[in-house]
Short mmCIF file of C-alpha atoms in Angstrom, two decimals:
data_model
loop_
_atom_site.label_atom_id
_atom_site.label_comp_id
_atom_site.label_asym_id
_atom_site.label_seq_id
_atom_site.Cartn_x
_atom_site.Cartn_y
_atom_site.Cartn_z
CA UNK A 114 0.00 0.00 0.00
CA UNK A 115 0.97 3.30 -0.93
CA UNK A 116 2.51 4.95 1.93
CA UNK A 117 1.08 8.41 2.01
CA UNK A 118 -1.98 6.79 1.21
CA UNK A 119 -1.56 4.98 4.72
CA UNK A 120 -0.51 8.10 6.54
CA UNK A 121 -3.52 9.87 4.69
CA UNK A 122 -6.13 7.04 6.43
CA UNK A 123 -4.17 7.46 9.81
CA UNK A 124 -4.78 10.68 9.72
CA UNK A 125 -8.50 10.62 8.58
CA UNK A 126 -9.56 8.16 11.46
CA UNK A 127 -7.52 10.44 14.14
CA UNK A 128 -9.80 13.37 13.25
CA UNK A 129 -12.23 11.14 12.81
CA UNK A 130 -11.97 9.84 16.54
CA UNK A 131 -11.05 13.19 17.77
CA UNK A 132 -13.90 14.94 16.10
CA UNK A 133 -16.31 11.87 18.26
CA UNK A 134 -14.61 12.69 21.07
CA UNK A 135 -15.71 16.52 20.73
CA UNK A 136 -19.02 15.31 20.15
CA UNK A 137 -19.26 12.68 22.93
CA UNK A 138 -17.50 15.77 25.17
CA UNK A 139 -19.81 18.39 23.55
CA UNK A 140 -22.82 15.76 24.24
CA UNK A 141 -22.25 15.39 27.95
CA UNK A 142 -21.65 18.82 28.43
CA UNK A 143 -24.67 19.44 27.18
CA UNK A 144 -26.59 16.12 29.45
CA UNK A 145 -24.48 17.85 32.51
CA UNK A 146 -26.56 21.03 31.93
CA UNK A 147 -29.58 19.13 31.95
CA UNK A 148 -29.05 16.85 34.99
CA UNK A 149 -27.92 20.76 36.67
CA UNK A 150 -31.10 22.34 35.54
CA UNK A 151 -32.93 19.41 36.40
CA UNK A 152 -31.52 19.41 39.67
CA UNK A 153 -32.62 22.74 39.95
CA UNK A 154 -35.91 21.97 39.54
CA UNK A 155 -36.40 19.25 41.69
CA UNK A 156 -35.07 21.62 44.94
CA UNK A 157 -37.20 24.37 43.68
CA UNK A 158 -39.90 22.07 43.81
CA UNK A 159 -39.16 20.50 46.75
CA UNK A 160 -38.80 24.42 48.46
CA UNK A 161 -42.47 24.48 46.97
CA UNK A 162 -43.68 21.52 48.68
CA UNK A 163 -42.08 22.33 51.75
CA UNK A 164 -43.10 26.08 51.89
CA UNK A 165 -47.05 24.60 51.28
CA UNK A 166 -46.59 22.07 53.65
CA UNK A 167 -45.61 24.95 56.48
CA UNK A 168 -48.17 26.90 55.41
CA UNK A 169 -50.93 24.06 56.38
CA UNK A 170 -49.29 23.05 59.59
CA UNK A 171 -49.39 26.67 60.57
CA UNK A 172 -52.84 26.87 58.93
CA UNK A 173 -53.95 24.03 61.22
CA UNK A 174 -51.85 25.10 64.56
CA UNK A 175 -54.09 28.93 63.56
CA UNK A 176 -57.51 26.39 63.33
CA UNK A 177 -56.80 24.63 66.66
CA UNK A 178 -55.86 27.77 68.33
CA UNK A 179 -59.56 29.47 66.97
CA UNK A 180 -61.17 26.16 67.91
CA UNK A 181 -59.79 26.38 71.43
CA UNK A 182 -60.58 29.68 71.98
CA UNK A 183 -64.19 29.15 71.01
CA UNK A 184 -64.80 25.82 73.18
CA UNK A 185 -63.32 27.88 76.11
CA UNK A 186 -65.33 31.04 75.53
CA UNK A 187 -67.43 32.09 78.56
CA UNK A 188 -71.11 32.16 78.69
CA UNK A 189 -72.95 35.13 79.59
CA UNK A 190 -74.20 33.75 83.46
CA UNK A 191 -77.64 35.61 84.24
CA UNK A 192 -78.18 35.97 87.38
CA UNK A 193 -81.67 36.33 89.13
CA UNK A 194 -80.26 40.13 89.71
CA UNK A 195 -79.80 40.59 85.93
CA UNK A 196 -83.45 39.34 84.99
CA UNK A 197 -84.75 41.76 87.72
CA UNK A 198 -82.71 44.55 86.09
CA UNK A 199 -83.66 43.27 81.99
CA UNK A 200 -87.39 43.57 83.37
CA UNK A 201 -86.66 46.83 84.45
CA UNK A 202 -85.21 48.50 81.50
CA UNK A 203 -87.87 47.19 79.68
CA UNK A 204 -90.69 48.94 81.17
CA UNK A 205 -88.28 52.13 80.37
CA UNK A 206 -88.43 51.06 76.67
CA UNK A 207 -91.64 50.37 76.61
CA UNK A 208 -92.22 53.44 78.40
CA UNK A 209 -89.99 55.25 75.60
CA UNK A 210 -91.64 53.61 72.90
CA UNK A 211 -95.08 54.76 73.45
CA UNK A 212 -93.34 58.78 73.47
CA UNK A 213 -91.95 56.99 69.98
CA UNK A 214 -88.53 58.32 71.50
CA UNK A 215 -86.49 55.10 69.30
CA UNK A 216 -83.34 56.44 70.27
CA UNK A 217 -83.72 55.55 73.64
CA UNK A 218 -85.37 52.70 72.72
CA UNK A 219 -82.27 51.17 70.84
CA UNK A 220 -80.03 52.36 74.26
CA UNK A 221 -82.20 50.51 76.68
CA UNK A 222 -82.31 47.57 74.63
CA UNK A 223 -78.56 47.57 74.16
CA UNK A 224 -77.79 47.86 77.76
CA UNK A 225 -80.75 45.05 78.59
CA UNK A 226 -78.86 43.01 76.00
CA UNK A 227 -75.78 43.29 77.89
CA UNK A 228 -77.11 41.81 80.84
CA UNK A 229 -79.10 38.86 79.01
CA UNK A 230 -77.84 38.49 75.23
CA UNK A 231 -80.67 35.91 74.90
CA UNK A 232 -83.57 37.89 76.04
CA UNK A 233 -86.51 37.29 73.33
CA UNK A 234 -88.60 40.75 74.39
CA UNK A 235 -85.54 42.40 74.18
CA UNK A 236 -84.83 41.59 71.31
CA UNK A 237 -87.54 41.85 69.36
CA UNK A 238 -88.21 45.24 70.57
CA UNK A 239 -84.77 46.05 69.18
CA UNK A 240 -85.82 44.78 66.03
CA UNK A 241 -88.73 46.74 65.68
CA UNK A 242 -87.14 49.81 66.92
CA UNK A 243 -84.33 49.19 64.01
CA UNK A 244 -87.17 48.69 61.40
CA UNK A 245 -88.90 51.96 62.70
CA UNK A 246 -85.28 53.96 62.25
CA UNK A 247 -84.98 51.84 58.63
CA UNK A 248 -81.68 50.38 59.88
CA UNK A 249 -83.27 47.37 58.05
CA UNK A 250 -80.32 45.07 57.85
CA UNK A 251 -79.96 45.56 61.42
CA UNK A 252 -83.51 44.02 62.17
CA UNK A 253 -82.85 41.75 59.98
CA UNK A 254 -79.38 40.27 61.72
CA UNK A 255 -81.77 39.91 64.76
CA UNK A 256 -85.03 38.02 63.71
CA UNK A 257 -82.46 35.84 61.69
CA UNK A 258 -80.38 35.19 64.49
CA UNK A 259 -83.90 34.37 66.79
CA UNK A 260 -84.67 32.07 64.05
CA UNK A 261 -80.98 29.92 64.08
CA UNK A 262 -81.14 29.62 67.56
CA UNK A 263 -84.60 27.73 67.17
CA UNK A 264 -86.96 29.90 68.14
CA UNK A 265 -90.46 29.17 66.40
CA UNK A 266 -92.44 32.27 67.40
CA UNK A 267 -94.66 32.76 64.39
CA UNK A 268 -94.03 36.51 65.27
CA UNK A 269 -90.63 36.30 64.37
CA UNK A 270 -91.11 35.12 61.28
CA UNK A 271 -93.50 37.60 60.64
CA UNK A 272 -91.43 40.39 62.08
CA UNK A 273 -88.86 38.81 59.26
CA UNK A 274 -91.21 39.09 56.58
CA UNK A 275 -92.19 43.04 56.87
CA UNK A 276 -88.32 43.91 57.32
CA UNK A 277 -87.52 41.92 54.03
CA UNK A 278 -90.92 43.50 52.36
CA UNK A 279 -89.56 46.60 53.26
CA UNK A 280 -86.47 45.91 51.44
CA UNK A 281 -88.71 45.35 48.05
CA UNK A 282 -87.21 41.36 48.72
CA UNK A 283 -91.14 39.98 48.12
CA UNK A 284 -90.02 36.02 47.27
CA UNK A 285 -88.30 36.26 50.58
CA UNK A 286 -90.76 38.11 52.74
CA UNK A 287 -93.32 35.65 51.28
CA UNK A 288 -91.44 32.83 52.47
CA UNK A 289 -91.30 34.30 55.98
CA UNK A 290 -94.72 34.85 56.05
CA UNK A 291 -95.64 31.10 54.90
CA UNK A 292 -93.53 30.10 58.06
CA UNK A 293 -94.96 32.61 60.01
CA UNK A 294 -98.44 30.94 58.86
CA UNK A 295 -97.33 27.38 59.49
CA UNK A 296 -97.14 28.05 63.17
CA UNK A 297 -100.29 30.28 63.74
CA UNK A 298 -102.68 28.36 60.95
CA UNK A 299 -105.85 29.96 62.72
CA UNK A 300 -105.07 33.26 62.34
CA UNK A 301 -107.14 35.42 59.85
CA UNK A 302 -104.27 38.18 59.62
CA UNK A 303 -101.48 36.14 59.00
CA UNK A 304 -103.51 34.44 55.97
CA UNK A 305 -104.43 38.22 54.80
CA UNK A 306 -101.19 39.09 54.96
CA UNK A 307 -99.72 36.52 52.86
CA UNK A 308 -102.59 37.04 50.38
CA UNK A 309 -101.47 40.66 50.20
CA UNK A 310 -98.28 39.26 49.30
CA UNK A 311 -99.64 37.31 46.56
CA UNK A 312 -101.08 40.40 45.07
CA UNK A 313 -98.08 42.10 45.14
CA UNK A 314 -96.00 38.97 42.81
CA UNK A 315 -99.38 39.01 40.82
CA UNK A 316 -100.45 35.61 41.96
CA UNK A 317 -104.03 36.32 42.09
CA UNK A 318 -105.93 33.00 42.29
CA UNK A 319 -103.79 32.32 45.20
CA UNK A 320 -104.54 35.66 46.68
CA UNK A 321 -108.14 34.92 46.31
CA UNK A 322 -107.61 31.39 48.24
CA UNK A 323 -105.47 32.92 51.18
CA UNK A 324 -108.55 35.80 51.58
CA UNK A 325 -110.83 33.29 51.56
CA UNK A 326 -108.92 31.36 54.49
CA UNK A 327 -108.89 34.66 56.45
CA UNK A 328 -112.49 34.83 56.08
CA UNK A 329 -112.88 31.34 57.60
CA UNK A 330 -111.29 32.70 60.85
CA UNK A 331 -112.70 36.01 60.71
CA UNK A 332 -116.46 36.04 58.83
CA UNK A 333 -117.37 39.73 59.35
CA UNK A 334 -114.33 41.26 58.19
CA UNK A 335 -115.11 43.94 55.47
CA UNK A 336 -111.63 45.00 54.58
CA UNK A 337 -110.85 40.85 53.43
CA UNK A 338 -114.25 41.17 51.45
CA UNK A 339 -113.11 44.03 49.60
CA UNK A 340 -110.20 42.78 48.83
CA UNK A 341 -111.92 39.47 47.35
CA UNK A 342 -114.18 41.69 45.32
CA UNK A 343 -111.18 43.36 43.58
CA UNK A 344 -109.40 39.96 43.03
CA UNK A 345 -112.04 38.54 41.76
CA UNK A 346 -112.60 41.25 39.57
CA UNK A 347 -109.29 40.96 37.83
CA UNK A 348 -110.49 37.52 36.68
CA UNK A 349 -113.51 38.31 35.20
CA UNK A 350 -115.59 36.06 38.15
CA UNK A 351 -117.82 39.18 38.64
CA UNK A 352 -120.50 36.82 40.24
CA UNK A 353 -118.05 36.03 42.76
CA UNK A 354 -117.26 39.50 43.56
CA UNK A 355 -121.12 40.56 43.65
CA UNK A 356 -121.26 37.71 46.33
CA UNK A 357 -118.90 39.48 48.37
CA UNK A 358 -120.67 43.07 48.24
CA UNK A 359 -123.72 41.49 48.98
CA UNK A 360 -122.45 40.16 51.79
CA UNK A 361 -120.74 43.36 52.92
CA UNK A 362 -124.24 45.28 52.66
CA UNK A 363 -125.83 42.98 54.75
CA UNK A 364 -123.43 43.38 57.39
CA UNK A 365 -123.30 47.21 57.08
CA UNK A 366 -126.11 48.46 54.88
CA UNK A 367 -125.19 51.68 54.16
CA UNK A 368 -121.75 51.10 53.10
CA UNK A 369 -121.82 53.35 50.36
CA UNK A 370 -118.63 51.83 48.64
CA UNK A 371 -120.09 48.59 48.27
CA UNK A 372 -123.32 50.03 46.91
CA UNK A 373 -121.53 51.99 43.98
CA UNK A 374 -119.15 49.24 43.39
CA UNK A 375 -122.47 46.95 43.14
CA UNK A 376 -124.02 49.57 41.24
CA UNK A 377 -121.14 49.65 38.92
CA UNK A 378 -121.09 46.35 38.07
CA UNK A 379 -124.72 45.89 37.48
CA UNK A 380 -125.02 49.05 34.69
CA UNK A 381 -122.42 47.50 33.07
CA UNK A 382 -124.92 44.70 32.31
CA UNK A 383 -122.11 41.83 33.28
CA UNK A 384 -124.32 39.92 35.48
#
């Protein structure tokens, strides 16, 4: 073989090995910076996990603390003394009320409140001292609060329902009044109340059902028959509503309302 033909392939597979070697050097420099930014990672990642995982145990030491704190909490005692003294100041706000002096109203409560948190007459009195200065919210926070702590007074719930009407929040004050119902079902004003409801969402056959239930417990009652003659009215049952003044002028013949509103409907020749 040629000789600088040998010493030409010698040479080729030097470079040849040297320019591998670059690679294969090149190529783990290259891995190196991988495994490093890998390794990277993985610590910030593990600083991550770490970090969270402090942040829950000191979450959960925060939680125990709170719960401690709350099973420890001291209970208001009353005392004999103290419902002596809550009687007391409520004969002032009562007293207050009736000069429709609210102000003092609210104070009285406040300090009767402080003596016996728990005291229903107190507190409704607050409540409708708050609705009376249209701190509405306010007598709201209290007949809900009567209401969690299981109290099934129907006049809460009623209470409830006019603070929530007053807020223009009918669905709501409808339900109160339902409840309120629920617990007093003999009583011809509730059931006139939630039929005024009705009216007001424009549910007027069911209007006309809870009037007629008022007039079960309360037969003489003009105002309910009025208000049956204009609901029935607005659905064309005309003899139904000529029933009702009928019945109204032979309770109180000379009502003159109910004559002209008879009167009315019989020129119009639609019955």
């Amino acid at each position: 073989m040629d000789t600088a033909l040998v010493v030409k392939l010698l040479v080729g597979t030097q470079v040849l090995a040297m320019g591998g070697l670059v690679t294969s050097l090149a190529f783990m420099q290259k891995e190196k910076g991988k495994i490093r930014s890998l390794q990277k990672n993985a610590m910030d990642i593990i600083g991550y996990v770490h970090g969270r995982v402090q942040d829950v145990l000191r979450m959960t030491e925060t939680a125990e603390v709170e719960e401690e704190k709350i099973s420890t909490r001291e209970e208001v005692i009353v005392t004999p003394d103290d419902h002596v003294k809550v009687q007391q100041l409520l004969r002032k706000a009562e007293k207050a009320l009736d000069e429709e002096d609210f102000e003092e109203v609210e104070r009285i409560c406040i300090e009767a409140l402080a003596l016996n948190p728990d005291d229903e007459d107190v507190n409704t009195t607050l409540a409708y001292v708050y609705r009376k200065q249209d701190k509405l919210s306010k007598a709201e926070s209290i007949y809900v609060h009567l209401i969690e702590e299981g109290n099934q007074d129907p006049a809460i719930f009623s209470g409830l329902g006019r603070v929530l009407e007053d807020q223009n929040r009918t669905e709501m004050a409808l339900r109160a009044y339902s409840e309120a119902l629920k617990r007093d079902p003999h009583n011809a004003a509730r059931h006139a109340t939630l039929a005024q409801m009705y009216g007001k969402t424009g549910a007027t056959r069911e209007a006309i059902e809870a009037y007629e239930q008022a007039l079960r417990y309360d037969s003489k009652n003009t105002e309910y028959m009025f208000a049956l003659v204009e609901a029935y009215m607005q659905v064309d049952a005309l003899m139904m509503a000529t029933k009702y003044l009928d019945a109204i002028l032979y309770n109180e013949p000379y009502n003159e309302k109910a004559k002209a509103m008879l009167l009315g409907i019989k020129e119009q020749g639609k019955i």
